[in-house]
CSV table of C-alpha atoms in Angstrom, one decimal:
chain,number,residue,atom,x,y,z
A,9,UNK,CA,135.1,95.5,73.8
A,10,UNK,CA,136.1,98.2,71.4
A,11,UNK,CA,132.3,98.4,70.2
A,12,UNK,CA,131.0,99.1,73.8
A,13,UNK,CA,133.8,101.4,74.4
A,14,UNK,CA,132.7,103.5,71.1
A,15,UNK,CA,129.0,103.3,72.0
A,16,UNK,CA,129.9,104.5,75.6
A,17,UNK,CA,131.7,107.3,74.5
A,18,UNK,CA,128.1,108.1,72.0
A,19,UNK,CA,126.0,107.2,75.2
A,20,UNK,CA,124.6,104.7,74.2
A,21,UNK,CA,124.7,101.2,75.3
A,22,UNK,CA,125.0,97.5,73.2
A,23,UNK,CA,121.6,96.5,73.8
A,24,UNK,CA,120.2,99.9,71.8
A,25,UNK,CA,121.8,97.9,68.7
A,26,UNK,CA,118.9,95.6,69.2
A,27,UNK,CA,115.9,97.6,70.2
A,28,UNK,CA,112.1,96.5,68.8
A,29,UNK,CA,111.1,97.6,65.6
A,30,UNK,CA,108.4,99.7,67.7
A,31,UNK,CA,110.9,101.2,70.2
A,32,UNK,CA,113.3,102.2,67.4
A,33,UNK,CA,110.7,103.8,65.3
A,34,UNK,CA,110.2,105.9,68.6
A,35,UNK,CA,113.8,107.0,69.1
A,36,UNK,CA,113.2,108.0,65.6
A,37,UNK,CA,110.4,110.4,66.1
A,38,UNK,CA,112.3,112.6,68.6
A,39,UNK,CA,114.6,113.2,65.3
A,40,UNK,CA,111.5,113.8,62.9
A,41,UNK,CA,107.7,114.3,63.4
A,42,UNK,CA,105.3,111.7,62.1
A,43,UNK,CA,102.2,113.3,63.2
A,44,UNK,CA,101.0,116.9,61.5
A,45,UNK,CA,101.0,119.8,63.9
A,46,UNK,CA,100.3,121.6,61.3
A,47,UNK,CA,97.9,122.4,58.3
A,48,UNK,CA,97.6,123.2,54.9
A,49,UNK,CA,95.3,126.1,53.3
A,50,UNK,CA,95.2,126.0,49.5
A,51,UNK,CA,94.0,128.6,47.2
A,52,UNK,CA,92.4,126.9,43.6
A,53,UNK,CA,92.6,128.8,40.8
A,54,UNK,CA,96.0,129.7,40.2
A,55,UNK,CA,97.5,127.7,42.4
A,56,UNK,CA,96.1,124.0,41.5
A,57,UNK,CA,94.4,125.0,38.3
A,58,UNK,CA,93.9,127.8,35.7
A,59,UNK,CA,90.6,127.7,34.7
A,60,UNK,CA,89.7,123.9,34.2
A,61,UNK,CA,93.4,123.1,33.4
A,62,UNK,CA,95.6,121.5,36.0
A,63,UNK,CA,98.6,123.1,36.6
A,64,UNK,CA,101.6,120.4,36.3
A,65,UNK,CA,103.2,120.6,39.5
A,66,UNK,CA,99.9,120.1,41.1
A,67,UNK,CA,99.7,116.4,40.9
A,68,UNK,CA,103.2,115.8,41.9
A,69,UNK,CA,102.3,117.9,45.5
A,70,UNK,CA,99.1,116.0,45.8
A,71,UNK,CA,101.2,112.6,45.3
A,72,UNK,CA,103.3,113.8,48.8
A,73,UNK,CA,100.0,114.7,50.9
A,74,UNK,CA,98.3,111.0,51.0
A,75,UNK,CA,99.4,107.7,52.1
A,76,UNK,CA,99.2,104.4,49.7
A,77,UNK,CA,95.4,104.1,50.9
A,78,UNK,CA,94.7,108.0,49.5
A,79,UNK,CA,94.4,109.1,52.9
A,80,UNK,CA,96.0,112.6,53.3
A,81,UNK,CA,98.5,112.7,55.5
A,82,UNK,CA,98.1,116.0,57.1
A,83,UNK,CA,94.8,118.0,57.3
A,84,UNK,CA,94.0,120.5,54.1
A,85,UNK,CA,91.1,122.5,53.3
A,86,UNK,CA,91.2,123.5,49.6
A,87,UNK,CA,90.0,127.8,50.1
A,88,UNK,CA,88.3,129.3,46.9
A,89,UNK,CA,87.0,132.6,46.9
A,90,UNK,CA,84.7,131.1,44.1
A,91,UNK,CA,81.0,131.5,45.1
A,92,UNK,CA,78.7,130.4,42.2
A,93,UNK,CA,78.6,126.9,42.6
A,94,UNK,CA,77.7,124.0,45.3
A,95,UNK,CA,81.3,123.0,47.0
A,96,UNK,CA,80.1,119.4,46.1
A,97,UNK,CA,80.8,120.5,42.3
A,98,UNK,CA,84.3,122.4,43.3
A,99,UNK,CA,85.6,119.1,45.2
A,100,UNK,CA,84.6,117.3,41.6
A,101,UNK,CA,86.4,119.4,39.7
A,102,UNK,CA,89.4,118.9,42.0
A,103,UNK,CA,88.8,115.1,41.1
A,104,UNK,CA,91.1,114.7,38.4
A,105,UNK,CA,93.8,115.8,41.0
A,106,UNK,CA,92.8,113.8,43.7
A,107,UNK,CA,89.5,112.7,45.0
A,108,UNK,CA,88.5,114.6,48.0
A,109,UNK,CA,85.7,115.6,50.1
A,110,UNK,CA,83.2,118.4,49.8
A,111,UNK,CA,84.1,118.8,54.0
A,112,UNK,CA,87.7,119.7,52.4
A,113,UNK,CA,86.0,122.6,50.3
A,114,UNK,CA,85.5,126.2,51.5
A,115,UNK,CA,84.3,128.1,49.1
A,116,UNK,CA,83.6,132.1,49.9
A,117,UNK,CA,80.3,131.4,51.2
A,118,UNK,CA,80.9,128.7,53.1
A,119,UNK,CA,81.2,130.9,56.5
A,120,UNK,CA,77.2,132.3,55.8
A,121,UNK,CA,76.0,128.7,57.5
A,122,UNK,CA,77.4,131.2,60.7
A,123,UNK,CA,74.6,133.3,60.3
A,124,UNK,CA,71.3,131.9,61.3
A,125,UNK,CA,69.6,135.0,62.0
A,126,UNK,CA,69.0,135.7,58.3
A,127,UNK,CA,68.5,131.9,57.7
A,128,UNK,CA,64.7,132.3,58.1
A,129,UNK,CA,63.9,135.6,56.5
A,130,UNK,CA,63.5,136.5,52.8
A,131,UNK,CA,66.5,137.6,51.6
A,132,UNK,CA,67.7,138.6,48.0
A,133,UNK,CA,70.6,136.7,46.7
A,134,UNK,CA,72.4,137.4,43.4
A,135,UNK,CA,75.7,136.4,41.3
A,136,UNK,CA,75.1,133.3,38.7
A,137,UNK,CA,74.9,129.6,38.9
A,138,UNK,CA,72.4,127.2,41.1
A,139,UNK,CA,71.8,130.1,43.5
A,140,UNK,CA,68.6,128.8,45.3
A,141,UNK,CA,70.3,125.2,46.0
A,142,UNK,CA,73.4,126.9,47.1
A,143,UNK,CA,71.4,129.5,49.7
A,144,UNK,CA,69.2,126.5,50.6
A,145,UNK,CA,72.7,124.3,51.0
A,146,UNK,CA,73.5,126.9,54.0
A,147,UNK,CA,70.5,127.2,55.3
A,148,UNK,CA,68.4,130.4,53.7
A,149,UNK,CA,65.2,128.7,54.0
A,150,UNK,CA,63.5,131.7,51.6
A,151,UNK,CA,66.3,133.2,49.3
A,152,UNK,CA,65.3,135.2,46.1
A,153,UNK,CA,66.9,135.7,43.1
A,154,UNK,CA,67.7,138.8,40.9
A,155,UNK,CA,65.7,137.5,38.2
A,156,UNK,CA,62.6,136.7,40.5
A,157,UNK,CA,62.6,140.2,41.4
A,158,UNK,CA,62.7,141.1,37.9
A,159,UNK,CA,59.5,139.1,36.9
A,160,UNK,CA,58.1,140.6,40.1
A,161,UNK,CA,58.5,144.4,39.3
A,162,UNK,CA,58.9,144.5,35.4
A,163,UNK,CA,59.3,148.5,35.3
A,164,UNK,CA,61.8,148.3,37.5
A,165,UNK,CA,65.0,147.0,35.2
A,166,UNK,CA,64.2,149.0,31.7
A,167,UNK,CA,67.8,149.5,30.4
A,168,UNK,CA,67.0,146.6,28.0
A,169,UNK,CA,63.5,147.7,26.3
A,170,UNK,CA,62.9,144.7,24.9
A,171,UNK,CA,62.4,142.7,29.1
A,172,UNK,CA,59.9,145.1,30.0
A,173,UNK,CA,56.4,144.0,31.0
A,174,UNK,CA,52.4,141.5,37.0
A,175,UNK,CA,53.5,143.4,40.2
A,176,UNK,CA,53.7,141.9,43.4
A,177,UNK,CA,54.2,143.1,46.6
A,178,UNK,CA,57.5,141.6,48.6
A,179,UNK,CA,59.6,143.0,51.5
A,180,UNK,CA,63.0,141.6,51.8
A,181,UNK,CA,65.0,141.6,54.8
A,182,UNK,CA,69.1,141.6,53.3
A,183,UNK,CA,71.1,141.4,50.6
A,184,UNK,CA,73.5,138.1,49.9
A,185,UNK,CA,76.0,138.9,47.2
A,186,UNK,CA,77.5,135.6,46.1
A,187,UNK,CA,79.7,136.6,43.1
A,188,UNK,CA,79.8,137.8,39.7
A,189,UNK,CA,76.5,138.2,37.8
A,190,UNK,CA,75.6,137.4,34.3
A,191,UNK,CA,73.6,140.9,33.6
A,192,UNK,CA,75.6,143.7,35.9
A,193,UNK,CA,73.1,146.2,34.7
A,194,UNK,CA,70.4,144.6,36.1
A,195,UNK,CA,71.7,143.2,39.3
A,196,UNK,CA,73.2,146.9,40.1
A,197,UNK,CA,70.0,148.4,39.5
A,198,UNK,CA,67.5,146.0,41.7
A,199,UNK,CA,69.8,145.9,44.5
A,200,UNK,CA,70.3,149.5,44.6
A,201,UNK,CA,66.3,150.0,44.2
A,202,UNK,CA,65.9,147.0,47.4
A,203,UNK,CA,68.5,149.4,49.5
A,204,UNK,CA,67.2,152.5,48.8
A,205,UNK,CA,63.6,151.2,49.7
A,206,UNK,CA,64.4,149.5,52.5
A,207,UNK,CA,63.6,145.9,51.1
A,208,UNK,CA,60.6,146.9,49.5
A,209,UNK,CA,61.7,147.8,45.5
A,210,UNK,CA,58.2,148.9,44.2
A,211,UNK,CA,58.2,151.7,46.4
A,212,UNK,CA,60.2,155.2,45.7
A,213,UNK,CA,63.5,155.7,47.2
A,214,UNK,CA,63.9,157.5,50.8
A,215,UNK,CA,67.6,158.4,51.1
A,216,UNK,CA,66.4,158.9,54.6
A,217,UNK,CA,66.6,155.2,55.6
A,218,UNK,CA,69.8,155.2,56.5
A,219,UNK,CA,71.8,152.8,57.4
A,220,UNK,CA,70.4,150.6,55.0
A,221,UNK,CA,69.2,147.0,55.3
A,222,UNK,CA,72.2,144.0,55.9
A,223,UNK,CA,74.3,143.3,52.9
A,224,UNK,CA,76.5,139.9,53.1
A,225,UNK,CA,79.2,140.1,50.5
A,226,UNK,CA,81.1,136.8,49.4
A,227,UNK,CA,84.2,136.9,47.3
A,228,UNK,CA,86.6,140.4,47.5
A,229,UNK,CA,88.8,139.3,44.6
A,230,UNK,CA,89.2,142.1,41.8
A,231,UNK,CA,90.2,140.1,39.3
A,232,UNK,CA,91.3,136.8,39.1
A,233,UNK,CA,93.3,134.2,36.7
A,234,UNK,CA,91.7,131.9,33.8
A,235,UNK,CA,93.2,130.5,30.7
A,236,UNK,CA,92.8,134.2,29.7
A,237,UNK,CA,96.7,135.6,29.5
A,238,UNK,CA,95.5,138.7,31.5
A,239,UNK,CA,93.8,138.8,34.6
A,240,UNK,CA,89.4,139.0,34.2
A,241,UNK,CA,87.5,141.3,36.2
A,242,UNK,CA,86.3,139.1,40.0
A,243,UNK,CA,83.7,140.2,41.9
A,244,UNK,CA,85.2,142.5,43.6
A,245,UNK,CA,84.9,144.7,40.4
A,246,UNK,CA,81.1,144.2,41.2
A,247,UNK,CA,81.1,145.7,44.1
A,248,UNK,CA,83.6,148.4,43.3
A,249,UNK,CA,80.4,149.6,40.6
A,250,UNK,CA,77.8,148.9,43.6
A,251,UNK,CA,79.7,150.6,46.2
A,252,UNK,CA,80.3,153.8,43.8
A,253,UNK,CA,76.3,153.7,42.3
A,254,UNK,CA,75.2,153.7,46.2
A,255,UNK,CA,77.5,157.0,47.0
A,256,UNK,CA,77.1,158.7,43.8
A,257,UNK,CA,73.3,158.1,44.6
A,258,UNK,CA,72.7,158.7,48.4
A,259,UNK,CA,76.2,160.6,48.9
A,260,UNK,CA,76.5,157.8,51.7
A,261,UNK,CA,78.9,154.6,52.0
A,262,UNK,CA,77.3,151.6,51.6
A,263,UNK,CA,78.2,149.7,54.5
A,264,UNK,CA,78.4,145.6,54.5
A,265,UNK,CA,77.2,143.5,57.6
A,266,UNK,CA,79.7,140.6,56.5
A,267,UNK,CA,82.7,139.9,53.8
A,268,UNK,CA,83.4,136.7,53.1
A,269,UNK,CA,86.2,135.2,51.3
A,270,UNK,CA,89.7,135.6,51.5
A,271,UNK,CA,91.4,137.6,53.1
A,272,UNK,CA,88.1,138.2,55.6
A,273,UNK,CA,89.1,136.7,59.2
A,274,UNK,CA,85.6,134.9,59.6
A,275,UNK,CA,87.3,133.0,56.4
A,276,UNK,CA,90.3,131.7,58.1
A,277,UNK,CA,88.3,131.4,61.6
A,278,UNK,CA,86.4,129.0,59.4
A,279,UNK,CA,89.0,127.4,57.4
A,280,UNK,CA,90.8,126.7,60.8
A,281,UNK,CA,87.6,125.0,62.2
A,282,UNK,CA,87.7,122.5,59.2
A,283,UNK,CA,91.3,121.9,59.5
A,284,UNK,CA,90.7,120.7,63.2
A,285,UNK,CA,87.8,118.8,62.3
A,286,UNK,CA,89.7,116.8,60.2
A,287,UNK,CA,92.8,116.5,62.7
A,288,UNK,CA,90.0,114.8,65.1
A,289,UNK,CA,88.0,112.7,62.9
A,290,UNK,CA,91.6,111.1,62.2
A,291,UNK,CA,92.5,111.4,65.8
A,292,UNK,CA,95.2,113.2,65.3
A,293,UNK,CA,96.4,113.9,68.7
A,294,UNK,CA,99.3,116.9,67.9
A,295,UNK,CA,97.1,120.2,68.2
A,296,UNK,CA,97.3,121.9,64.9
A,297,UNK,CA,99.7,125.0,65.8
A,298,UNK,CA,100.6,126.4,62.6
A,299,UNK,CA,98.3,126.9,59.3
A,300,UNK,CA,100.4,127.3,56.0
A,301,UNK,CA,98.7,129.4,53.5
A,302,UNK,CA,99.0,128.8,49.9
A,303,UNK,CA,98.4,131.2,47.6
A,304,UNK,CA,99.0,133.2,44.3
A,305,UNK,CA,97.1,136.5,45.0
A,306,UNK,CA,98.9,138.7,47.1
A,307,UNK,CA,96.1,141.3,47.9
A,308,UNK,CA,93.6,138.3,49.2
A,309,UNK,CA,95.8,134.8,49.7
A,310,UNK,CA,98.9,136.7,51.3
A,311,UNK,CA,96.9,139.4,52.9
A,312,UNK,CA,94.5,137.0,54.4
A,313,UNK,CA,96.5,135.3,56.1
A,314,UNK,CA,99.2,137.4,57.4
A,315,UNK,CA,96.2,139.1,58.8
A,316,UNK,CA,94.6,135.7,60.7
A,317,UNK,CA,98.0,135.3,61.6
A,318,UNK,CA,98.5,139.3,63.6
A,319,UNK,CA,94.7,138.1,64.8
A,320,UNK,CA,96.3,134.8,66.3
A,321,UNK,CA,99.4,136.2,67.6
A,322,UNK,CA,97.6,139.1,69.4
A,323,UNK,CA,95.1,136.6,70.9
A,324,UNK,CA,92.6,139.6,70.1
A,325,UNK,CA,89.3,137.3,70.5
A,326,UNK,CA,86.0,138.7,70.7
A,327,UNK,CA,83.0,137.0,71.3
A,328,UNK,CA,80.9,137.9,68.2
A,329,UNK,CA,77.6,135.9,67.5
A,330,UNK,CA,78.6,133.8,64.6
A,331,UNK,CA,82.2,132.9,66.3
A,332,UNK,CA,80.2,131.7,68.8
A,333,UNK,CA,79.8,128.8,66.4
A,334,UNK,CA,83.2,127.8,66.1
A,335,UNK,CA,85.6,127.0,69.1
A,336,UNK,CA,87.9,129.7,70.0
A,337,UNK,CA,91.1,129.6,67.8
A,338,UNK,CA,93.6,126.8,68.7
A,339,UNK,CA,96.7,128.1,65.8
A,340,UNK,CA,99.8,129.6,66.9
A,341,UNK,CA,100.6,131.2,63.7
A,342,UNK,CA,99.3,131.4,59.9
A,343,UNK,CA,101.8,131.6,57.3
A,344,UNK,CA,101.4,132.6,53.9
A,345,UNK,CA,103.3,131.3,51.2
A,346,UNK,CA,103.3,132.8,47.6
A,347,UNK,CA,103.0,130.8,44.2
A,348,UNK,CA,104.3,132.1,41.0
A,349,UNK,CA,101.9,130.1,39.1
A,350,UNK,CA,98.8,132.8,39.2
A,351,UNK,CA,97.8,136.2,39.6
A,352,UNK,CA,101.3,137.0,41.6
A,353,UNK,CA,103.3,139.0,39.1
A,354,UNK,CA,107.1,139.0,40.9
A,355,UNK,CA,108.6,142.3,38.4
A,356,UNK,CA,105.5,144.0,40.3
A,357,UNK,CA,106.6,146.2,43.4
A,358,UNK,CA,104.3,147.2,45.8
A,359,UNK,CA,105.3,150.5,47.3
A,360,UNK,CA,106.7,151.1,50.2
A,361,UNK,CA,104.7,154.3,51.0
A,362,UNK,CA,101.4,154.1,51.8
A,363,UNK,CA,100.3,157.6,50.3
A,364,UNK,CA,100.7,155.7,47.4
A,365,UNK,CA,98.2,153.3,48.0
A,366,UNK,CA,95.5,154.8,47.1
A,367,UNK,CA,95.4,154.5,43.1
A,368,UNK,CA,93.4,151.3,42.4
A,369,UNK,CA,96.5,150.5,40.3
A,370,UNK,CA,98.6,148.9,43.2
A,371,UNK,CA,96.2,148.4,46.0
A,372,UNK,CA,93.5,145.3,44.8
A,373,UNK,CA,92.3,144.7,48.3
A,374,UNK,CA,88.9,145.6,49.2
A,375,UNK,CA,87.7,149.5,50.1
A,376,UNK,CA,87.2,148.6,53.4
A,377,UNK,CA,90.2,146.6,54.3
A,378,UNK,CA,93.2,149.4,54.8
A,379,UNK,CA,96.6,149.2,53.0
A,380,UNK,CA,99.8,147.6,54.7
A,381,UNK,CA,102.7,147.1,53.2
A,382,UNK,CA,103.7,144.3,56.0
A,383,UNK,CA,100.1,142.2,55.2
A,384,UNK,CA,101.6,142.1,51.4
A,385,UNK,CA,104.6,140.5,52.3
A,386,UNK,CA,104.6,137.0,52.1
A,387,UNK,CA,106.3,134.5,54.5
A,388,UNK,CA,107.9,132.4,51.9
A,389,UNK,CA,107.7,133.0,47.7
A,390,UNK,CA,108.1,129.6,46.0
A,391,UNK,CA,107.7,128.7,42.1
A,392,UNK,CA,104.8,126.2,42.5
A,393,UNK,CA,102.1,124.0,45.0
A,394,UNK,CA,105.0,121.3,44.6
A,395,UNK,CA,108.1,123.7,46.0
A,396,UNK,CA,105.4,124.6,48.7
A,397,UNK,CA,104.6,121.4,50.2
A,398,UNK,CA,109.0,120.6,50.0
A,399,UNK,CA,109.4,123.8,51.8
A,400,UNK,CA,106.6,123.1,54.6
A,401,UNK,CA,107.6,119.9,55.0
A,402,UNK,CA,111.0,120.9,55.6
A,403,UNK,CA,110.4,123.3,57.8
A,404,UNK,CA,108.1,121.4,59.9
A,405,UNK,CA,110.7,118.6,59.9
A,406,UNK,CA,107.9,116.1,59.2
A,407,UNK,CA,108.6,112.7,57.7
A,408,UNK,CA,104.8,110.5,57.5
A,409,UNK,CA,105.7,106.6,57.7
């Protein structure tokens, strides 16, 4: 017949008219994919929020990542480089959004429950909000606070008279810095006095002891986006001041056993780890090859991951003690994609030479994480979260049923 002639010539036969349901969804699939290979890394504020207000497009993406039964339909771990609060309370706030898990939430210190030598030694933690429950929540089983030390050795912070005077004896063995304090004047001043007396602040300083005892740093951001119209100072203007104290001081660089947060590597090791946790508690059997990155920050979202992904592609691996935690990486790539919803300012240039780099004014990123103008280029720039997910869906050719 004329049909049969017209399907032979397509090579295909009359009976592929009439294929099952099943089988036809199948030929389908070699067209589209309806498993994830892939996963999605968001960024919080500035991305899916500013401050406690929603940004629009953000419900309309989160309406394209879950099926009718609010099951996501690829895996996502929402990445904050927040650190002053339980993740429980971060996955609430995202509530209003769309109810998630706190095993979706990374926040900045989330990659510490890596570190169990420290977990069982005194260590001094400071930055603001529920800091014992959040220590305690990854496993520091006797963390101090700032204002413990305080009450401990009342002669020690005396730039406000009226908290002056009890002295009691305590040795501790690091530092944790979560985030942003309340009181910079007084966290500054204890921490330097714990360094410079090797963990025991009543004593007087030896710039001998050299280097100095473990400091685990959490959240690298300089500043970071609110309902504020400008940018606020992050915690990463914390440690500038600590960084500069200790050197002014000692004439020394203060040196940092860990940093956490974006755009660390132990960040995105960890992010990835959650990302394939989820792919196999849904039993998801594509491997996860390629992460996408979301971001508005170009010094720690875009950064970050450009660097996880020259880590991945270079399959340069080594077998540290907290990585040997988390199975070996199983990602191809890690692509970063830019959102002009946040800090990312598009009439800002970055310079091409990296001489320039050097004045605080154009390079954000973290003293000890080196300019490059390639880590600052993004993969993709898009307007919002919503244009993100379009464009990674597209390019992963991915159509869920």
């Amino acid at each position: 017949t004329v049909l049969s002639l017209c399907l032979h010539s397509l090579g295909l036969s009359l009976s592929s008219l009439f294929l099952p349901i099943s089988l036809a969804h199948l030929f389908q699939a070699h067209e589209v994919n309806i498993l994830p290979s892939f996963g999605f890394l968001f960024d919080i504020d500035g991305v899916l929020v500013r401050g406690k207000t929603p940004i629009p497009s953000a419900k309309t993406a989160f309406q394209k990542l879950v099926n009718s039964q609010g099951q996501f339909l690829v895996p996502v771990v929402f990445v904050t480089n927040a650190g002053n609060c339980l993740r429980q309370k971060k996955a609430d706030q995202l509530s209003h959004l769309l109810g998630i898990s706190q095993n979706q939430v990374m926040m900045s210190h989330s990659p510490l429950r890596m570190f169990k030598r420290y977990h069982e030694k005194c260590v001094l933690v400071s930055g603001q909000g529920p800091l014992l429950d959040i220590a305690q929540d990854l496993g520091f089983c006797q963390p101090i606070t700032i204002e413990t030390l305080r009450e401990k050795h009342p002669l020690l912070d005396v730039v406000d008279h009226e908290r002056r005077p009890n002295v009691l004896v305590s040795i501790y063995f690091s530092v944790v810095l979560f985030g942003e304090p309340v009181r910079w004047e007084t966290n500054l001043q204890l921490i330097i006095d714990v360094l410079l007396t090797s963990g025991y602040p009543g004593n007087p300083y030896h710039h001998e002891n050299y280097p100095h005892i473990p400091v685990l740093a959490c959240n690298m951001d300089l500043m970071w986006v609110a309902e504020a119209q400008s940018p606020r100072f992050g915690h990463g203007t914390f440690m500038v001041c600590l960084e500069n104290i200790y050197k002014k001081i000692t004439g020394k660089d203060l040196k940092y056993e860990a940093l956490m947060g974006k755009p660390s590597k132990v960040t995105y090791q960890y992010a990835e780890y959650l990302i394939r946790a989820q792919a196999a508690e849904r039993r998801w059997k594509q491997p996860i090859q390629t992460l996408y990155a979301v971001g508005d920050n170009l010094m720690t979202d875009v950064y970050g991951a450009n660097l996880y992904n020259r880590y991945l592609e270079e399959n340069s691996r080594k077998d540290n003690s907290w990585e040997n935690e988390l199975a070996s990486a199983a990602a191809a790539h890690c692509r970063s994609v830019l959102v002009c919803t946040g800090v990312y300012n598009p009439h800002t240039e970055v310079p091409l030479d990296t001489r320039e780099s050097i004045t605080e004014a154009v390079f954000h990123g973290h003293r000890d994480f080196r300019f490059d103008p390639g880590l600052v280029e993004p993969d993709h720039i898009v307007p919002d979260v919503d244009a993100a997910v379009d464009l990674v869906f597209q390019l992963e050719n991915f159509a869920p049923n």
